Amino acid sequence: MDGTAVKNQLSNAKKSLLFLSPSLILLLIFFISPMVLTVLFSFTNLSLTGADASNLQFIGFENFARMFQDPEFRVSVWNTIVFVLFSAVLGQCFFGFLIAFLMKEKNKHFRKVVGLIIIAAWVTPEVVVSFCWVAFLGDSGTANSLVGLFNIEPVAWLFTFPMISVVIANIWRGTAFSMMVFQSALDDIPKEVEEAAFMDGATRWEVVRHITIPMVRGTIATNVMLVTLQTLGVFTLIYTMTGGGPGSSTSTLPVFMYKQAFVSYQLGYGTAISLVLLVIGAGASLLYMKTLKVKV
């Protein structure tokens, strides 16, 4: 390669870097820098009040040692697992697939109407959804009006069944995303494959088990990962409906992190909790990929 060609390549590289520089700068400022600061602050005593507020120090792994000795942290981890398992994996993914499967090959007008109804919940702001469910499950809400028709005493749903309440609310809001993902994947399955299976004597369940699900396995893995990561970060819905209570019964890791960082003003401790949440999300993603044997 002669010198002219090398100079031209360097010139093109410089021009490309020049055009990309605004994006790279924004990425550095709004993504990379906050991540680096979060890691650094998690090893400090950063606080907004008290003596530590004016005496920032590196304290090593003290925040993490404190965290794993904190009973409320262990409760929050368990609540997070329950919330994600039932509202994301067993809730949104299952019902999203079920609705998409039932709407497959249905009349396009019917699909549009059902799809719009379900998507309406998804596009509604999370805080609005929360207040709707608070009103629905309130002492004088629709839920108690319905059970009253059967001469059943009113129930304090958000106090008696707090975790069930937030799980149902999150399923109601988030199922639309899974439905759209699975609907697209199911529509791409060649009809000839399923028709051939039916002609060979396969039942509907056998076709679903041995043809439909294996052909959308990659989509299932991707959807489960996305829904799990989204559900791990759910804060507004839970905090608006229950505030993490009663007690700590619905205090998931995002709620616990918020209380430590912005209620108790222990920002260093709060950022340490956020790192643990990040590790849990990464671990869950790797587990799904390994279990479903899908390369992403």
CSV table of C-alpha atoms in Angstrom, one decimal:
chain,number,residue,atom,x,y,z
A,1,MET,CA,0.0,0.0,0.0
A,2,ASP,CA,1.5,3.3,-1.1
A,3,GLY,CA,1.8,6.5,1.0
A,4,THR,CA,-1.1,8.2,-0.8
A,5,ALA,CA,-3.5,5.4,0.1
A,6,VAL,CA,-2.4,5.5,3.7
A,7,LYS,CA,-3.0,9.3,3.8
A,8,ASN,CA,-6.4,8.9,2.3
A,9,GLN,CA,-7.4,6.3,4.9
A,10,LEU,CA,-6.2,8.5,7.7
A,11,SER,CA,-8.1,11.5,6.3
A,12,ASN,CA,-11.3,9.4,6.0
A,13,ALA,CA,-10.8,8.2,9.6
A,14,LYS,CA,-10.4,11.8,10.8
A,15,LYS,CA,-13.5,12.9,9.0
A,16,SER,CA,-15.5,10.0,10.4
A,17,LEU,CA,-14.4,10.7,13.9
A,18,LEU,CA,-15.3,14.4,13.4
A,19,PHE,CA,-18.8,13.5,12.3
A,20,LEU,CA,-19.2,11.0,15.2
A,21,SER,CA,-17.7,13.4,17.8
A,22,PRO,CA,-21.0,15.0,18.9
A,23,SER,CA,-22.5,11.6,19.6
A,24,LEU,CA,-19.4,10.4,21.3
A,25,ILE,CA,-19.4,13.5,23.5
A,26,LEU,CA,-23.0,13.1,24.5
A,27,LEU,CA,-22.4,9.4,25.2
A,28,LEU,CA,-19.5,10.3,27.4
A,29,ILE,CA,-21.4,12.9,29.3
A,30,PHE,CA,-24.8,11.3,29.8
A,31,PHE,CA,-23.9,7.6,29.9
A,32,ILE,CA,-20.3,6.7,30.6
A,33,SER,CA,-19.6,9.4,33.1
A,34,PRO,CA,-22.6,8.7,35.3
A,35,MET,CA,-21.7,5.0,35.3
A,36,VAL,CA,-18.1,5.7,36.4
A,37,LEU,CA,-19.3,8.1,39.1
A,38,THR,CA,-21.8,5.5,40.4
A,39,VAL,CA,-19.1,3.0,40.8
A,40,LEU,CA,-16.8,5.5,42.5
A,41,PHE,CA,-19.5,6.8,44.8
A,42,SER,CA,-20.4,3.3,45.9
A,43,PHE,CA,-17.0,3.1,47.6
A,44,THR,CA,-17.4,6.4,49.5
A,45,ASN,CA,-19.4,7.8,52.4
A,46,LEU,CA,-21.2,10.3,50.2
A,47,SER,CA,-24.1,11.8,52.1
A,48,LEU,CA,-26.3,14.9,51.8
A,49,THR,CA,-26.6,15.5,55.5
A,50,GLY,CA,-24.6,15.0,58.7
A,51,ALA,CA,-20.8,15.1,59.2
A,52,ASP,CA,-20.1,13.0,56.1
A,53,ALA,CA,-21.7,15.6,53.8
A,54,SER,CA,-18.7,17.8,54.1
A,55,ASN,CA,-16.1,15.0,54.6
A,56,LEU,CA,-16.2,12.8,51.5
A,57,GLN,CA,-13.9,9.7,52.1
A,58,PHE,CA,-13.1,6.5,50.3
A,59,ILE,CA,-14.4,3.7,52.6
A,60,GLY,CA,-13.7,0.6,50.5
A,61,PHE,CA,-16.3,-2.1,50.8
A,62,GLU,CA,-18.0,-0.8,53.9
A,63,ASN,CA,-21.2,0.0,52.1
A,64,PHE,CA,-21.4,-3.5,50.7
A,65,ALA,CA,-20.6,-5.1,54.1
A,66,ARG,CA,-23.3,-3.0,55.7
A,67,MET,CA,-25.7,-3.9,52.9
A,68,PHE,CA,-25.4,-7.7,53.3
A,69,GLN,CA,-25.8,-7.4,57.1
A,70,ASP,CA,-28.9,-5.3,56.7
A,71,PRO,CA,-32.1,-7.4,57.2
A,72,GLU,CA,-34.1,-4.9,55.2
A,73,PHE,CA,-31.8,-5.5,52.2
A,74,ARG,CA,-32.4,-9.2,52.4
A,75,VAL,CA,-36.1,-8.6,52.5
A,76,SER,CA,-35.9,-6.3,49.5
A,77,VAL,CA,-33.9,-8.9,47.5
A,78,TRP,CA,-36.6,-11.5,48.2
A,79,ASN,CA,-39.4,-9.1,47.3
A,80,THR,CA,-37.6,-8.3,44.1
A,81,ILE,CA,-37.3,-11.9,43.1
A,82,VAL,CA,-41.0,-12.6,43.8
A,83,PHE,CA,-42.1,-9.4,42.0
A,84,VAL,CA,-39.9,-10.2,38.9
A,85,LEU,CA,-40.8,-13.9,38.8
A,86,PHE,CA,-44.6,-13.5,39.0
A,87,SER,CA,-45.1,-10.2,37.2
A,88,ALA,CA,-42.5,-10.6,34.5
A,89,VAL,CA,-41.6,-14.2,33.8
A,90,LEU,CA,-44.9,-15.9,34.8
A,91,GLY,CA,-47.1,-12.9,34.2
A,92,GLN,CA,-46.3,-10.6,31.2
A,93,CYS,CA,-44.4,-13.2,29.2
A,94,PHE,CA,-47.0,-16.0,29.6
A,95,PHE,CA,-50.1,-13.7,29.0
A,96,GLY,CA,-48.3,-11.9,26.2
A,97,PHE,CA,-47.6,-15.2,24.4
A,98,LEU,CA,-51.2,-16.5,25.2
A,99,ILE,CA,-52.9,-13.4,23.8
A,100,ALA,CA,-50.6,-13.3,20.7
A,101,PHE,CA,-51.3,-17.0,20.1
A,102,LEU,CA,-55.0,-16.7,20.5
A,103,MET,CA,-55.1,-13.7,18.1
A,104,LYS,CA,-53.0,-15.5,15.5
A,105,GLU,CA,-54.8,-15.7,12.1
A,106,LYS,CA,-57.8,-13.9,13.6
A,107,ASN,CA,-59.7,-11.2,11.7
A,108,LYS,CA,-57.5,-8.2,11.3
A,109,HIS,CA,-60.2,-5.8,12.6
A,110,PHE,CA,-60.6,-8.0,15.7
A,111,ARG,CA,-56.8,-8.0,16.2
A,112,LYS,CA,-56.7,-4.2,15.9
A,113,VAL,CA,-59.4,-3.7,18.5
A,114,VAL,CA,-57.9,-6.2,21.0
A,115,GLY,CA,-54.4,-4.9,20.4
A,116,LEU,CA,-55.4,-1.2,20.9
A,117,ILE,CA,-57.2,-2.1,24.2
A,118,ILE,CA,-54.1,-3.9,25.6
A,119,ILE,CA,-51.6,-1.4,24.3
A,120,ALA,CA,-53.6,1.5,25.9
A,121,ALA,CA,-52.4,0.3,29.3
A,122,TRP,CA,-48.8,0.1,28.1
A,123,VAL,CA,-48.7,3.6,26.7
A,124,THR,CA,-50.3,5.1,29.8
A,125,PRO,CA,-47.8,6.8,32.1
A,126,GLU,CA,-46.8,4.5,35.0
A,127,VAL,CA,-47.9,7.0,37.6
A,128,VAL,CA,-51.3,7.3,36.1
A,129,VAL,CA,-51.6,3.5,36.0
A,130,SER,CA,-50.6,3.4,39.7
A,131,PHE,CA,-53.3,5.9,40.7
A,132,CYS,CA,-55.9,4.0,38.6
A,133,TRP,CA,-55.1,0.8,40.5
A,134,VAL,CA,-55.1,2.6,43.8
A,135,ALA,CA,-58.6,3.8,43.0
A,136,PHE,CA,-59.7,0.4,41.8
A,137,LEU,CA,-58.3,-1.4,45.0
A,138,GLY,CA,-59.3,1.4,47.4
A,139,ASP,CA,-61.7,0.9,50.3
A,140,SER,CA,-64.5,2.3,48.2
A,141,GLY,CA,-63.1,1.2,44.9
A,142,THR,CA,-64.5,-0.9,42.1
A,143,ALA,CA,-62.9,-4.2,43.5
A,144,ASN,CA,-64.8,-3.9,46.8
A,145,SER,CA,-68.0,-2.9,44.9
A,146,LEU,CA,-67.7,-6.1,42.9
A,147,VAL,CA,-67.1,-8.4,45.9
A,148,GLY,CA,-70.0,-6.6,47.7
A,149,LEU,CA,-72.3,-8.0,45.1
A,150,PHE,CA,-71.6,-11.4,46.7
A,151,ASN,CA,-72.2,-10.1,50.2
A,152,ILE,CA,-68.5,-10.2,51.0
A,153,GLU,CA,-67.0,-7.7,53.4
A,154,PRO,CA,-64.8,-5.0,51.8
A,155,VAL,CA,-61.1,-5.8,51.7
A,156,ALA,CA,-58.2,-3.5,52.2
A,157,TRP,CA,-56.4,-4.9,49.2
A,158,LEU,CA,-53.3,-2.7,49.3
A,159,PHE,CA,-52.8,-3.6,53.0
A,160,THR,CA,-53.9,-7.2,53.1
A,161,PHE,CA,-52.5,-8.3,49.7
A,162,PRO,CA,-49.9,-5.7,48.8
A,163,MET,CA,-47.5,-7.8,46.7
A,164,ILE,CA,-50.4,-9.5,44.8
A,165,SER,CA,-51.8,-6.0,44.1
A,166,VAL,CA,-48.6,-4.6,42.6
A,167,VAL,CA,-47.9,-7.8,40.7
A,168,ILE,CA,-51.3,-7.7,39.0
A,169,ALA,CA,-51.0,-4.0,38.2
A,170,ASN,CA,-47.6,-4.5,36.6
A,171,ILE,CA,-48.9,-7.5,34.6
A,172,TRP,CA,-51.8,-5.4,33.4
A,173,ARG,CA,-49.6,-2.6,32.3
A,174,GLY,CA,-46.7,-4.5,30.8
A,175,THR,CA,-48.3,-7.5,29.0
A,176,ALA,CA,-48.8,-5.4,25.8
A,177,PHE,CA,-45.0,-5.3,25.1
A,178,SER,CA,-44.7,-9.1,25.2
A,179,MET,CA,-47.9,-9.5,23.1
A,180,MET,CA,-46.5,-7.4,20.3
A,181,VAL,CA,-43.1,-9.1,20.4
A,182,PHE,CA,-44.7,-12.6,20.3
A,183,GLN,CA,-47.3,-11.6,17.7
A,184,SER,CA,-44.5,-10.6,15.3
A,185,ALA,CA,-42.6,-13.8,15.9
A,186,LEU,CA,-45.7,-16.0,15.5
A,187,ASP,CA,-46.7,-14.3,12.3
A,188,ASP,CA,-43.3,-15.2,10.8
A,189,ILE,CA,-43.8,-18.9,11.3
A,190,PRO,CA,-44.5,-20.5,7.9
A,191,LYS,CA,-48.0,-21.9,7.7
A,192,GLU,CA,-46.9,-24.8,5.7
A,193,VAL,CA,-44.8,-26.2,8.6
A,194,GLU,CA,-47.8,-26.3,11.0
A,195,GLU,CA,-50.2,-27.6,8.3
A,196,ALA,CA,-47.8,-30.4,7.5
A,197,ALA,CA,-47.7,-31.4,11.2
A,198,PHE,CA,-51.5,-31.4,11.4
A,199,MET,CA,-51.7,-33.6,8.3
A,200,ASP,CA,-49.3,-36.0,10.0
A,201,GLY,CA,-51.7,-36.4,12.9
A,202,ALA,CA,-50.2,-34.0,15.4
A,203,THR,CA,-52.5,-32.4,17.9
A,204,ARG,CA,-52.7,-28.7,18.6
A,205,TRP,CA,-50.7,-29.0,21.8
A,206,GLU,CA,-48.0,-31.1,20.0
A,207,VAL,CA,-47.7,-28.5,17.3
A,208,VAL,CA,-47.3,-25.7,19.9
A,209,ARG,CA,-44.8,-27.7,21.9
A,210,HIS,CA,-42.6,-29.2,19.1
A,211,ILE,CA,-42.9,-26.5,16.4
A,212,THR,CA,-44.2,-23.2,17.5
A,213,ILE,CA,-42.2,-22.7,20.7
A,214,PRO,CA,-38.9,-24.0,19.3
A,215,MET,CA,-39.2,-21.7,16.3
A,216,VAL,CA,-39.7,-18.6,18.5
A,217,ARG,CA,-37.3,-19.7,21.2
A,218,GLY,CA,-34.9,-16.8,20.4
A,219,THR,CA,-37.8,-14.4,20.7
A,220,ILE,CA,-38.8,-15.9,24.0
A,221,ALA,CA,-35.3,-15.5,25.4
A,222,THR,CA,-35.0,-11.9,24.2
A,223,ASN,CA,-38.4,-10.9,25.5
A,224,VAL,CA,-37.8,-12.6,28.9
A,225,MET,CA,-34.5,-10.7,29.2
A,226,LEU,CA,-36.0,-7.3,28.3
A,227,VAL,CA,-39.1,-7.8,30.5
A,228,THR,CA,-37.0,-9.0,33.4
A,229,LEU,CA,-34.6,-6.0,33.2
A,230,GLN,CA,-37.5,-3.6,32.8
A,231,THR,CA,-39.3,-5.1,35.8
A,232,LEU,CA,-36.1,-5.1,37.9
A,233,GLY,CA,-36.2,-1.3,37.6
A,234,VAL,CA,-39.9,-0.7,38.4
A,235,PHE,CA,-40.1,2.0,41.0
A,236,THR,CA,-43.0,4.4,40.3
A,237,LEU,CA,-45.7,1.8,40.2
A,238,ILE,CA,-44.7,0.2,43.6
A,239,TYR,CA,-43.9,3.5,45.4
A,240,THR,CA,-47.1,5.2,44.3
A,241,MET,CA,-49.3,2.2,45.2
A,242,THR,CA,-47.8,1.1,48.5
A,243,GLY,CA,-44.7,3.2,49.2
A,244,GLY,CA,-42.9,-0.1,49.7
A,245,GLY,CA,-45.2,-1.1,52.6
A,246,PRO,CA,-47.0,-2.1,54.6
A,247,GLY,CA,-43.7,-2.2,56.5
A,248,SER,CA,-41.3,-3.7,54.0
A,249,SER,CA,-43.7,-6.1,52.3
A,250,THR,CA,-43.3,-4.6,48.8
A,251,SER,CA,-40.0,-2.9,49.3
A,252,THR,CA,-38.0,-4.1,46.2
A,253,LEU,CA,-34.4,-3.1,45.5
A,254,PRO,CA,-35.3,0.1,43.6
A,255,VAL,CA,-37.6,1.3,46.4
A,256,PHE,CA,-35.0,0.3,49.0
A,257,MET,CA,-32.3,2.1,47.1
A,258,TYR,CA,-34.5,5.3,46.8
A,259,LYS,CA,-35.2,5.3,50.5
A,260,GLN,CA,-31.5,5.0,51.4
A,261,ALA,CA,-30.3,7.6,48.8
A,262,PHE,CA,-33.0,10.2,48.9
A,263,VAL,CA,-34.9,9.7,52.1
A,264,SER,CA,-32.0,8.9,54.4
A,265,TYR,CA,-29.7,10.9,52.2
A,266,GLN,CA,-27.0,8.2,52.2
A,267,LEU,CA,-26.0,8.5,48.5
A,268,GLY,CA,-22.9,6.3,48.8
A,269,TYR,CA,-25.0,3.5,50.3
A,270,GLY,CA,-27.7,4.0,47.7
A,271,THR,CA,-25.3,3.7,44.8
A,272,ALA,CA,-23.8,0.5,46.2
A,273,ILE,CA,-27.3,-1.0,46.2
A,274,SER,CA,-27.7,0.1,42.5
A,275,LEU,CA,-24.6,-1.8,41.6
A,276,VAL,CA,-26.0,-4.9,43.2
A,277,LEU,CA,-29.2,-4.4,41.2
A,278,LEU,CA,-27.1,-4.1,38.0
A,279,VAL,CA,-25.2,-7.3,38.8
A,280,ILE,CA,-28.5,-9.1,39.4
A,281,GLY,CA,-29.8,-7.9,36.0
A,282,ALA,CA,-26.7,-9.1,34.2
A,283,GLY,CA,-26.8,-12.4,36.0
A,284,ALA,CA,-30.4,-13.0,35.1
A,285,SER,CA,-29.7,-12.2,31.4
A,286,LEU,CA,-26.8,-14.7,31.3
A,287,LEU,CA,-28.9,-17.3,33.0
A,288,TYR,CA,-31.7,-17.0,30.4
A,289,MET,CA,-29.3,-17.2,27.5
A,290,LYS,CA,-27.6,-20.3,28.9
A,291,THR,CA,-30.9,-22.0,29.9
A,292,LEU,CA,-32.5,-21.4,26.5
A,293,LYS,CA,-29.3,-21.9,24.6
A,294,VAL,CA,-29.7,-18.7,22.6
A,295,LYS,CA,-26.8,-16.6,21.3
A,296,VAL,CA,-27.5,-12.9,21.4
